[in-house]
């Protein structure tokens, strides 16, 4: 079911968005060479506890998950691009790290992701992150009243294709509100002018993710982590936004 929220309810979502944005900013800055992924997850768990918030991940067990997730943060490294299950791994110089974080604050959920390079960057990784960032910005720009879901998807895909990247549509954006994942599904490719019309009060997560040289993914043995089929690296960017009568509100804006 697709829900529309009142301006008052959207205002009530702001603390969740702000907390997710601030925590992701801290985690991205903390991720240094030699740091263990489990330490990042522990830091995120402490911040959740201090804020009196609730993780959306610990008990999360959708049909595609091998078991309840069991951690509070997704940490995807290099050829992993989505749903990376934190494990005993120390970050190395040049690692491409994607962090995905969703929490419930006072009954409202916010969901966001960011990709960074740890230590010395590879030029191709920086370009991949830049492409995912620009695709997210294009998707948000298309998320205005009167447009359709396909306009968001097409805007994302145009940026990816211009950069010579393939696009996987198995996982993408989604509705957000009282729950982490809801309708509508927002694929990272689509036809303009198609799909549901965007109305004020719709709150969605837009999340482009791309791989260097493939659009195919495989499940890791942990039952969660999704990796590129050819070993190439991936980047993932995501914001929770609200459709309004004017410009969309980026609830997880890390620049505020």
C-alpha positions as MATLAB code, in Angstrom:
seq = 'XXXXXXXXXXXXXXXXXXXXXXXXXXXXXXXXXXXXXXXXXXXXXXXXXXXXXXXXXXXXXXXXXXXXXXXXXXXXXXXXXXXXXXXXXXXXXXXXXXXXXXXXXXXXXXXXXXXXXXXXXXXXXXXXXXXXXXXXXXXXXXXXXXXXXXXXXXXXXXXXXXXXXXXXXXXXXXXXXXXXXXXXXXXXXXXXXXXXXXXXXXXXXXXXXXXXXXXXXXXXXXXXXXXXXXXXXXXXXXXXXXXXXXXXXXXXXXXX';
ca = [
       0.000    0.000    0.000;
       1.262    3.467   -0.905;
       0.875    6.037    1.859;
       0.885    9.820    1.625;
       1.942   11.806    4.672;
       0.820   15.211    5.849;
       3.229   18.163    6.133;
       3.093   17.708    9.923;
       4.070   14.048    9.629;
       6.930   14.904    7.269;
       8.211   17.389    9.837;
       8.084   14.596   12.393;
      10.369   12.550   10.122;
      13.135   15.153   10.200;
      14.820   13.917   13.419;
      15.199   10.430   11.926;
      16.670   11.871    8.748;
      19.029   14.128   10.652;
      20.213   11.278   12.885;
      20.893    8.995    9.908;
      22.744   11.780    8.069;
      24.898   12.690   11.076;
      25.723    9.069   11.860;
      26.680    8.243    8.284;
      28.891   11.329    8.155;
      30.652   10.197   11.332;
      31.034    6.615   10.116;
      32.451    7.697    6.746;
      34.985    9.957    8.474;
      35.908    7.215   10.966;
      36.531    4.535    8.334;
      40.320    4.442    8.119;
      42.898    1.894    7.000;
      43.124   -0.839    9.633;
      39.656   -0.303   11.088;
      37.516   -3.414   11.388;
      34.038   -3.492    9.840;
      32.742   -4.831   13.157;
      34.070   -1.684   14.861;
      32.051    0.481   12.478;
      28.963   -1.562   13.235;
      29.606   -1.251   16.982;
      29.954    2.531   16.653;
      26.648    2.728   14.775;
      25.004    0.544   17.450;
      26.261    2.881   20.205;
      24.883    5.917   18.409;
      21.498    4.203   18.044;
      21.417    3.369   21.747;
      22.463    6.890   22.769;
      19.715    8.390   20.613;
      17.027    6.043   21.919;
      16.448    4.958   18.317;
      15.763    1.480   16.890;
      17.730   -0.316   14.185;
      15.778   -1.345   11.087;
      18.348   -4.044   10.285;
      18.932   -6.295   13.306;
      15.770   -8.374   12.940;
      15.290   -7.724    9.228;
      14.658  -10.992    7.381;
      13.097  -10.598    3.927;
      12.584  -13.539    1.593;
      15.968  -13.033   -0.083;
      17.950  -12.862    3.195;
      19.686  -15.991    4.426;
      18.778  -15.231    8.074;
      17.913  -12.203   10.234;
      20.558   -9.585    9.403;
      21.846   -9.349   12.962;
      23.813   -6.075   12.584;
      22.817   -2.388   12.457;
      24.890   -1.290    9.456;
      25.521   -2.530    5.916;
      29.244   -2.455    5.066;
      29.939   -3.364    1.422;
      33.591   -3.423    0.358;
      35.015   -3.339   -3.169;
      33.141   -5.920   -5.282;
      30.339   -5.964   -2.693;
      27.785   -3.252   -3.445;
      24.635   -3.956   -1.401;
      23.612   -5.492    1.944;
      27.186   -6.102    3.057;
      27.053   -7.999    6.343;
      29.715   -6.643    8.749;
      32.353   -9.253    9.509;
      35.908   -9.552   10.795;
      37.659   -7.571    8.069;
      40.173   -4.733    8.513;
      39.939   -2.017    5.899;
      42.895   -1.780    3.526;
      44.413    1.106    1.635;
      42.310    1.836   -1.441;
      39.193   -0.073   -0.363;
      35.916    1.214   -1.802;
      33.432    1.147    1.091;
      29.665    1.596    0.888;
      27.733    2.242    4.110;
      23.942    1.820    4.257;
      22.078    2.800    7.421;
      18.389    2.886    8.390;
      16.833    3.581   11.777;
      13.507    4.331   13.398;
      13.320    7.476   15.530;
      10.051    8.181   17.331;
       8.168    5.884   14.979;
       9.586    7.269   11.726;
      12.207    5.675    9.482;
      15.015    7.250    7.463;
      17.330    5.344    5.126;
      20.525    6.531    3.445;
      23.779    5.265    1.943;
      27.159    6.684    0.981;
      30.289    5.333   -0.708;
      33.833    6.454    0.144;
      37.384    5.387   -0.612;
      39.547    4.443    2.369;
      43.112    5.664    2.028;
      44.619    6.118   -1.439;
      41.870    6.307   -4.089;
      41.776    4.779   -7.534;
      40.647    7.210  -10.211;
      38.059    4.762  -11.535;
      36.541    4.415   -8.050;
      36.227    8.179   -7.661;
      34.514    8.342  -11.051;
      32.115    5.570  -10.045;
      31.201    7.377   -6.805;
      30.773   10.619   -8.739;
      28.465    8.915  -11.221;
      26.329    7.425   -8.462;
      26.206   10.832   -6.742;
      25.148   12.625   -9.923;
      22.557    9.929  -10.629;
      21.099   10.433   -7.149;
      20.964   14.179   -7.694;
      19.250   13.668  -11.058;
      16.719   11.306   -9.521;
      15.926   13.776   -6.756;
      15.558   16.617   -9.268;
      12.961   14.537  -11.129;
      11.038   13.769   -7.930;
       8.537   16.611   -8.197;
       4.755   16.768   -8.092;
       3.182   15.732  -11.395;
       6.117   13.653  -12.604;
       5.984    9.868  -12.500;
       8.139    7.107  -11.035;
       9.514    6.438  -14.498;
      10.864    9.982  -14.665;
      12.996    9.347  -11.575;
      14.205    6.003  -12.943;
      14.965    7.478  -16.373;
      16.944   10.365  -14.859;
      19.101    7.927  -12.882;
      19.661    5.657  -15.871;
      20.601    8.529  -18.177;
      23.516    9.489  -15.932;
      24.669    5.871  -15.709;
      24.478    5.238  -19.435;
      26.290    8.473  -20.232;
      29.113    7.137  -18.045;
      29.095    3.813  -19.893;
      27.703    1.802  -16.988;
      25.226   -1.054  -16.975;
      22.153   -0.907  -14.756;
      20.685   -3.601  -12.537;
      17.008   -3.223  -11.614;
      16.695   -6.095   -9.099;
      17.176   -3.707   -6.184;
      16.380   -0.007   -6.099;
      14.513    2.715   -4.300;
      11.355    2.253   -2.247;
       8.737    3.868   -0.095;
       9.701    4.923    3.444;
       7.616    5.990    6.421;
       6.644    3.892    9.413;
       8.549    0.957    7.856;
      11.898    0.786    6.091;
      10.669   -0.758    2.850;
       7.297   -0.069    1.286;
       5.658    0.758   -2.006;
       6.379    2.081   -4.531;
       9.444    0.330   -5.923;
      11.726    2.768   -7.756;
      14.050    0.965  -10.172;
      17.245    2.615  -11.388;
      16.088    2.376  -14.999;
      12.737    3.132  -16.553;
      10.750    4.980  -19.176;
       9.832    8.624  -18.625;
       6.154    9.369  -18.192;
       5.367    5.858  -16.945;
       4.299    4.546  -13.563;
       2.609    6.142  -10.585;
       2.188    9.918  -10.562;
       4.135   11.638   -7.794;
       1.987   13.435   -5.230;
       2.834   15.639   -2.251;
       3.217   13.542    0.875;
       4.965   10.624   -0.812;
       8.188    9.751    1.041;
      10.700    7.588   -0.809;
      14.302    6.425   -0.738;
      16.105    6.902   -4.040;
      19.227    4.729   -4.311;
      21.323    4.396   -7.453;
      24.044    1.769   -7.300;
      26.404    0.769  -10.083;
      29.252   -1.625  -10.845;
      32.329   -0.882  -12.950;
      31.960   -3.481  -15.687;
      28.785   -5.514  -15.166;
      25.158   -5.262  -14.138;
      25.009   -8.790  -12.740;
      25.189   -9.604   -9.034;
      25.635  -12.765   -6.966;
      24.941  -13.615   -3.321;
      27.891  -14.136   -1.013;
      28.040  -17.231    1.194;
      26.804  -15.172    4.172;
      23.362  -15.105    2.553;
      23.265  -11.290    2.468;
      26.176   -9.566    0.774;
      25.600   -8.879   -2.920;
      28.721   -8.825   -5.086;
      29.416   -8.119   -8.728;
      29.427  -11.251  -10.863;
      32.792  -10.348  -12.405;
      34.625   -9.012   -9.349;
      34.419   -5.365  -10.366;
      33.800   -2.711   -7.740;
      30.546   -0.994   -6.883;
      29.253    2.287   -5.433;
      25.919    3.051   -3.753;
      24.317    6.391   -2.873;
      20.910    6.907   -1.242;
      18.704    9.601    0.290;
      15.253    9.597    1.847;
      13.192   12.413    0.350;
       9.664   13.795    0.635;
       7.630   14.975   -2.355;
       6.051   18.385   -1.731;
       4.144   20.979   -3.727;
       7.527   22.584   -4.394;
      11.045   21.172   -4.307;
      11.599   17.747   -2.717;
      12.834   17.725    0.878;
      16.019   15.701    1.360;
      15.443   14.350    4.844;
      18.877   12.676    5.040;
      20.883   15.592    3.633;
      24.442   15.269    4.997;
      25.314   18.865    4.073;
      23.044   20.534    6.630;
];
